[in-house]
Structure formats: structure tokens, C-alpha cells
CSV table of C-alpha atoms in Angstrom, one decimal:
chain,number,residue,atom,x,y,z
A,1,ILE,CA,-99.1,1.6,-79.0
A,2,ILE,CA,-95.6,1.4,-79.5
A,3,ILE,CA,-94.3,-2.3,-79.1
A,4,ASN,CA,-91.2,-2.5,-81.2
A,5,LYS,CA,-88.2,-2.2,-79.3
A,6,GLU,CA,-85.7,-2.2,-82.1
A,7,LEU,CA,-83.0,0.7,-81.3
A,8,ASP,CA,-80.1,2.5,-83.2
A,9,VAL,CA,-77.3,4.0,-81.4
A,10,ILE,CA,-75.8,7.3,-83.1
A,11,ILE,CA,-72.2,8.2,-81.6
A,12,PRO,CA,-70.2,11.3,-83.2
A,13,THR,CA,-66.3,10.8,-82.3
A,14,ILE,CA,-63.3,12.5,-82.4
A,15,GLY,CA,-60.1,11.5,-81.2
A,16,ARG,CA,-61.1,8.9,-78.6
A,17,LYS,CA,-60.7,5.6,-79.9
A,18,ASN,CA,-60.2,3.8,-76.4
A,19,TYR,CA,-63.4,5.1,-75.1
A,20,LEU,CA,-65.4,4.8,-78.0
A,21,HIS,CA,-64.1,1.0,-77.7
A,22,ASN,CA,-65.4,0.8,-74.3
A,23,VAL,CA,-68.7,1.8,-75.3
A,24,LEU,CA,-69.2,-0.5,-77.7
A,25,LEU,CA,-68.1,-3.3,-75.1
A,26,ASP,CA,-70.9,-1.6,-73.2
A,27,LEU,CA,-73.6,-1.9,-75.8
A,28,SER,CA,-72.5,-5.4,-76.2
A,29,LYS,CA,-73.4,-6.6,-73.2
A,30,GLN,CA,-77.0,-5.3,-73.3
A,31,THR,CA,-79.9,-7.2,-72.2
A,32,ILE,CA,-81.3,-6.0,-75.5
A,33,LEU,CA,-78.9,-5.5,-77.7
A,34,PRO,CA,-78.9,-2.4,-80.5
A,35,ALA,CA,-79.9,-3.4,-83.8
A,36,SER,CA,-77.4,-0.9,-85.2
A,37,VAL,CA,-74.3,1.5,-84.0
A,38,ILE,CA,-74.0,4.3,-86.0
A,39,ILE,CA,-70.3,5.7,-85.9
A,40,VAL,CA,-69.6,9.1,-87.0
A,41,GLU,CA,-65.7,9.4,-86.5
A,42,GLN,CA,-64.3,13.0,-87.5
A,43,ASN,CA,-60.5,13.5,-88.4
A,44,PRO,CA,-59.9,17.2,-90.0
A,45,ILE,CA,-56.2,16.1,-91.1
A,46,SER,CA,-56.7,15.6,-94.7
A,47,LYS,CA,-55.5,12.3,-95.8
A,48,SER,CA,-56.1,10.8,-92.5
A,49,ILE,CA,-57.8,7.7,-92.4
A,50,SER,CA,-59.9,6.3,-89.8
A,51,GLU,CA,-58.1,5.1,-86.7
A,52,LEU,CA,-61.2,2.7,-85.5
A,53,ASP,CA,-59.5,-0.4,-86.5
A,54,TYR,CA,-61.6,-2.8,-84.1
A,55,LEU,CA,-64.4,-1.9,-86.1
A,56,ASP,CA,-63.5,-4.6,-88.4
A,57,ASN,CA,-61.0,-6.6,-86.6
A,58,GLN,CA,-63.5,-7.6,-83.7
A,59,GLN,CA,-67.0,-9.5,-83.9
A,60,TRP,CA,-69.6,-7.3,-82.5
A,61,PRO,CA,-73.2,-8.4,-82.1
A,62,PHE,CA,-75.1,-5.3,-83.7
A,63,LYS,CA,-74.6,-4.0,-87.1
A,64,ILE,CA,-71.9,-1.3,-87.5
A,65,LYS,CA,-72.6,1.8,-89.8
A,66,HIS,CA,-69.3,3.8,-89.9
A,67,ILE,CA,-68.7,7.1,-91.5
A,68,PHE,CA,-65.7,8.6,-91.7
A,69,THR,CA,-65.3,12.3,-92.4
A,70,HIS,CA,-62.6,15.3,-92.4
A,71,GLN,CA,-65.8,17.8,-91.6
A,72,THR,CA,-65.8,18.1,-87.8
A,73,GLY,CA,-68.9,19.0,-85.7
A,74,ALA,CA,-71.2,17.2,-83.6
A,75,CYS,CA,-74.4,19.1,-85.5
A,76,ASN,CA,-73.3,17.5,-89.1
A,77,ALA,CA,-72.1,14.2,-87.6
A,78,ARG,CA,-75.5,13.4,-85.9
A,79,ASN,CA,-77.4,14.5,-89.2
A,80,SER,CA,-75.3,12.3,-91.2
A,81,ALA,CA,-76.1,9.5,-88.7
A,82,LEU,CA,-80.0,10.6,-88.6
A,83,ASP,CA,-80.1,9.5,-92.4
A,84,LEU,CA,-78.8,6.4,-91.7
A,85,VAL,CA,-81.5,5.3,-89.0
A,86,GLU,CA,-83.5,2.2,-89.8
A,87,SER,CA,-85.0,1.1,-86.2
A,88,GLU,CA,-88.2,2.7,-84.2
A,89,TRP,CA,-86.1,4.3,-81.6
A,90,ILE,CA,-82.7,6.3,-81.4
A,91,PHE,CA,-80.0,6.5,-78.7
A,92,PHE,CA,-78.2,9.9,-79.3
A,93,ALA,CA,-74.9,8.8,-77.2
A,94,ASP,CA,-71.9,10.1,-76.5
A,95,ASP,CA,-68.4,8.4,-77.0
A,96,ASP,CA,-67.3,8.4,-73.4
A,97,ILE,CA,-70.2,7.6,-71.6
A,98,LYS,CA,-70.5,4.2,-69.2
A,99,LEU,CA,-74.0,2.3,-69.2
A,100,PRO,CA,-75.3,-0.3,-67.2
A,101,ASP,CA,-75.6,-3.7,-68.7
A,102,ASN,CA,-79.8,-3.2,-68.6
A,103,PHE,CA,-79.8,0.3,-70.1
A,104,ILE,CA,-81.3,0.0,-73.5
A,105,GLN,CA,-84.2,-2.7,-72.0
A,106,PHE,CA,-84.9,-0.8,-68.8
A,107,ALA,CA,-85.0,2.6,-70.8
A,108,VAL,CA,-87.1,1.7,-73.9
A,109,GLU,CA,-89.6,-0.7,-71.7
A,110,PHE,CA,-90.1,2.2,-69.3
A,111,MET,CA,-90.9,4.5,-72.3
A,112,VAL,CA,-93.1,2.1,-73.9
A,113,LYS,CA,-95.1,1.5,-70.8
A,114,SER,CA,-95.5,5.2,-70.2
A,115,ARG,CA,-96.1,6.3,-73.9
A,116,ILE,CA,-93.4,8.7,-74.0
A,117,SER,CA,-91.7,9.3,-77.5
A,118,ALA,CA,-88.7,11.4,-76.3
A,119,ALA,CA,-86.7,11.1,-72.9
A,120,SER,CA,-83.3,12.5,-71.8
A,121,LEU,CA,-81.6,10.3,-68.9
A,122,GLN,CA,-79.7,11.2,-66.0
A,123,CYS,CA,-75.9,11.7,-67.3
A,124,ARG,CA,-73.7,12.9,-64.4
A,125,GLN,CA,-69.8,12.8,-64.1
A,126,PRO,CA,-67.9,10.8,-61.8
A,127,ASN,CA,-68.2,12.4,-58.2
A,128,GLU,CA,-71.1,14.2,-59.2
A,129,LYS,CA,-74.3,14.1,-57.2
A,130,SER,CA,-77.7,13.9,-58.9
A,131,THR,CA,-79.5,17.1,-58.5
A,132,LYS,CA,-83.1,15.6,-60.3
A,133,LEU,CA,-84.1,12.8,-59.3
A,134,LYS,CA,-87.9,12.3,-60.4
A,135,PHE,CA,-89.5,11.2,-63.0
A,136,GLY,CA,-91.5,14.1,-65.4
A,137,GLN,CA,-91.9,16.6,-68.2
A,138,TRP,CA,-88.1,18.2,-68.8
A,139,GLY,CA,-87.3,21.5,-70.4
A,140,GLY,CA,-84.0,20.6,-71.6
A,141,PHE,CA,-82.7,17.8,-74.0
A,142,GLY,CA,-79.5,16.0,-74.1
A,143,SER,CA,-78.1,15.2,-77.2
A,144,GLY,CA,-75.7,12.5,-76.0
A,145,SER,CA,-78.0,11.0,-73.4
A,146,SER,CA,-81.5,10.8,-74.8
A,147,ILE,CA,-84.0,8.1,-76.6
A,148,VAL,CA,-86.3,9.3,-79.0
A,149,ASN,CA,-88.9,7.3,-81.1
A,150,THR,CA,-87.8,7.6,-85.0
A,151,SER,CA,-91.7,8.6,-85.5
A,152,ALA,CA,-91.1,12.1,-83.7
A,153,LEU,CA,-88.0,13.2,-86.0
A,154,LYS,CA,-89.6,13.5,-89.1
A,155,ASP,CA,-87.9,16.8,-91.0
A,156,LEU,CA,-86.2,17.5,-87.9
A,157,LYS,CA,-82.2,18.2,-88.0
A,158,PHE,CA,-79.4,19.5,-85.9
A,159,ASP,CA,-79.0,23.0,-86.6
A,160,THR,CA,-75.7,23.3,-88.1
A,161,ASN,CA,-75.5,27.3,-86.9
A,162,TYR,CA,-74.8,25.9,-83.5
A,163,GLU,CA,-71.7,24.1,-84.8
A,164,HIS,CA,-68.5,24.1,-82.7
A,165,GLY,CA,-70.5,25.8,-79.9
A,166,PHE,CA,-73.3,25.5,-77.6
A,167,GLY,CA,-77.1,25.2,-77.7
A,168,GLU,CA,-77.5,22.5,-80.4
A,169,ASP,CA,-79.4,20.4,-77.9
A,170,SER,CA,-81.7,23.0,-76.6
A,171,ASP,CA,-82.5,23.8,-80.0
A,172,PHE,CA,-83.0,20.2,-81.3
A,173,GLY,CA,-85.6,19.8,-78.1
A,174,MET,CA,-87.4,22.9,-78.9
A,175,GLN,CA,-87.7,21.3,-82.3
A,176,LEU,CA,-89.1,18.3,-81.0
A,177,ARG,CA,-91.6,20.5,-78.7
A,178,ASN,CA,-92.8,22.4,-81.5
A,179,SER,CA,-93.5,19.4,-83.4
A,180,GLY,CA,-95.8,18.5,-81.0
A,181,THR,CA,-93.4,15.8,-78.8
A,182,ASP,CA,-93.2,16.3,-75.1
A,183,ILE,CA,-89.1,15.0,-73.4
A,184,PHE,CA,-89.4,13.6,-70.3
A,185,TYR,CA,-86.5,13.2,-67.5
A,186,LEU,CA,-85.6,9.7,-66.8
A,187,PRO,CA,-83.4,9.6,-63.3
A,188,LYS,CA,-82.9,6.0,-64.2
A,189,PRO,CA,-81.0,4.1,-66.0
A,190,GLU,CA,-78.2,6.3,-65.2
A,191,ILE,CA,-75.4,7.5,-67.6
A,192,LEU,CA,-71.9,8.0,-66.4
A,193,HIS,CA,-70.3,10.6,-68.9
A,194,LEU,CA,-66.6,10.5,-68.4
A,195,LYS,CA,-65.9,13.8,-69.8
């Protein structure tokens, strides 16, 4: 039975300083705080430096691990972040989402109670209606809206052949299933994706 509720958050980001700041503010209001937030900031311009000044000049109630790279691509960014994960749970997040204050607590407690190791959560755009409303097994995987137990990720990486294209999340979900981990869909708590 999985009882540890410590969670790290992985966020790749590129050029979304204000949106990412709002995600960090949402994470700082969680009823169960993340242990670490791992941010992989990408800027392809050589000699550029980080624009995320608030990582250092604001106080955060969790550890922030910040990687700055000139190499772009969400696959590489998420793989780099996976190397820094220390907690039992990982929330794969996007840099432009809104979260309710009980998001982490509700999701992880539900997953522990249900004894599931991987779940993608409902993630909809503003004014978009939900189409899937029931909890159950799911054929997809959301690389910006999923929580996975670290034990399910042994030797798994995002395939960089999908870099700058589409399909890396479906491929990662297939890797999870092929390694024996079933993925479930959680209609709640809901993520708002600002896009």
C-alpha cells in the first residue's frame, strides 16, 4: 500500500514568465505542498539568461530546482527534470494551467485509496465542456496533466524522436503500460489549461 504523499512537480517552460508565476502561486496555496518544483526553462538564443527572477527574489514554500538550457523541446526538458525527482509522486504539469487549492491532496489521496500508480486528470480549456466525466481506465496519457508514482517510471524516458512534434505523451503512456502500469482517468480535480 502506497502511503507516502510527497510529490515533485515537473514544468517545462519557454517564454511564459507570467503564466508560470501564476502556476507557482497556485502550487504555493495547495493544502498539501509539493516537496519540489522542477522547472526547465528553455531559451534558444545563445548568451540569453533566465528571465525567471521571481525564483530567487520571492519566498516559496517548496524547494525549486531550476534548469536553464538553450536546447528547446519538451521531451528533453521533461527527461532532464526526471533526473532530479526525489519524491514518491510526480505531477507532470504545463506552465499555463490553473489549479484548485486542494488539487494535490485530492488527487494523491484518491490515487492512494484506489491503489493506482498513474492517472491523467481532466484538463480543459476555458469555455470547453467536459466530454469524459467518469473515473476509469484510460487509453491516453497527458504529459502536462498527469500524476505518476515514481516506482512506475524506472528506466522510462520521453522519446526525443517526437521532439518539436506531437505524440510524445501517447508514446510515454504506451511505455508505462508496457512496463505493467495501468493509467486511469480522473475527472476531478480539474485542471484549467489556459493555452
